Amino acid sequence: MSEPPFLPTRVAAAWDETDTLRGIRLDLGAHAAAHTRPGQIVKLHAAGHKPGYFAIANAPRGAGFAELLLKRGSALADAVIAAAASDAVVEATAPFGEGFPVECAAGRDVL
């Protein structure tokens, strides 16, 4: 599967979950339809850094947002966190990947 290109993506919100983890909500806009199942990923890019893969933390809800949880301490994550204030724009791909095989759990108590 080929990876989608990087796109300017608006940060809808950003918050600290803990001292080491930062939550970021991306507004996927026209690319929201690509978020089809839990477990998909996006790639993020920051100037001067190699792109990296980040798991989407929320299941698709139809609202067009993808939530990420970034751990402070790596150069790329720190650069994205520094750039990702509310209403800022970051470079991200549309969601991609197969995600989790949630259909295998249909009819089972998995919680």
XYZ file of C-alpha atoms in Angstrom:
111
model
C 0.000 0.000 0.000
C 1.433 3.383 -0.927
C 1.540 6.117 1.654
C -0.419 9.326 1.132
C 1.400 12.660 0.661
C 1.958 15.195 3.436
C -0.759 17.843 3.709
C -1.114 21.024 5.745
C -3.356 19.902 8.610
C -4.986 22.156 11.220
C -4.496 21.396 14.892
C -7.966 21.640 16.440
C -6.713 21.253 20.020
C -3.628 20.327 22.030
C -3.375 19.407 25.694
C -1.056 17.772 28.211
C -2.187 14.320 29.307
C 0.830 13.941 31.618
C 4.277 15.522 31.999
C 5.551 13.280 29.203
C 2.489 12.835 26.950
C 0.845 15.515 24.800
C -2.524 15.022 23.121
C -3.111 16.579 19.702
C -6.434 16.631 17.823
C -5.992 17.041 14.060
C -8.785 18.337 11.848
C -8.588 15.944 8.899
C -10.846 18.098 6.744
C -11.394 16.605 3.302
C -9.267 13.593 4.278
C -11.516 12.496 7.152
C -13.059 9.794 4.958
C -9.694 7.990 4.994
C -10.083 7.322 8.754
C -12.124 4.160 8.460
C -11.143 1.937 11.407
C -9.295 1.904 14.742
C -5.559 1.329 14.599
C -4.764 3.382 11.522
C -1.741 5.679 11.435
C -0.580 9.024 10.086
C 2.900 10.250 9.299
C 3.993 13.590 10.718
C 6.806 15.795 9.482
C 8.648 18.733 11.032
C 11.297 20.839 9.314
C 14.775 19.428 9.814
C 13.532 15.996 10.935
C 12.798 12.690 9.234
C 9.049 11.916 9.121
C 7.651 9.446 11.631
C 4.638 7.199 12.080
C 2.062 7.922 14.797
C -0.942 5.812 15.760
C -4.357 7.445 15.793
C -5.696 7.093 19.329
C -9.417 7.383 18.555
C -11.787 5.282 16.504
C -13.464 6.994 13.535
C -16.433 9.010 14.802
C -17.550 10.907 11.734
C -16.500 14.274 13.191
C -13.373 14.433 11.022
C -10.800 14.488 13.808
C -7.841 12.244 14.582
C -6.391 12.279 18.078
C -2.718 11.508 18.637
C -0.791 10.980 21.848
C 2.841 12.055 21.437
C 5.529 11.107 23.937
C 8.034 13.843 24.648
C 11.711 12.998 24.324
C 12.334 12.244 20.649
C 13.463 15.002 18.311
C 10.493 14.644 15.936
C 7.836 14.374 18.653
C 9.289 17.397 20.471
C 9.332 19.428 17.227
C 5.725 18.505 16.401
C 4.616 19.259 19.977
C 6.309 22.672 19.810
C 4.561 23.470 16.507
C 1.158 22.007 17.377
C -0.661 24.737 19.252
C -4.419 25.056 18.730
C -5.201 26.397 15.243
C -1.603 25.898 14.094
C -0.897 23.914 10.937
C 1.318 20.820 10.879
C 2.376 18.525 8.052
C 0.520 15.199 8.262
C -0.646 12.509 5.908
C -4.225 11.360 5.640
C -4.896 8.280 7.788
C -3.728 5.030 6.221
C -3.036 1.416 7.010
C -5.264 -1.568 7.641
C -5.918 -0.792 11.295
C -7.018 -3.397 13.813
C -9.100 -6.420 12.732
C -12.008 -5.390 14.972
C -14.444 -7.573 13.046
C -12.753 -10.608 14.648
C -14.134 -9.465 18.008
C -17.727 -9.114 16.827
C -20.123 -10.702 19.312
C -17.445 -11.150 21.975
C -16.953 -9.338 25.286
C -13.516 -7.799 24.783
C -13.528 -5.214 27.543
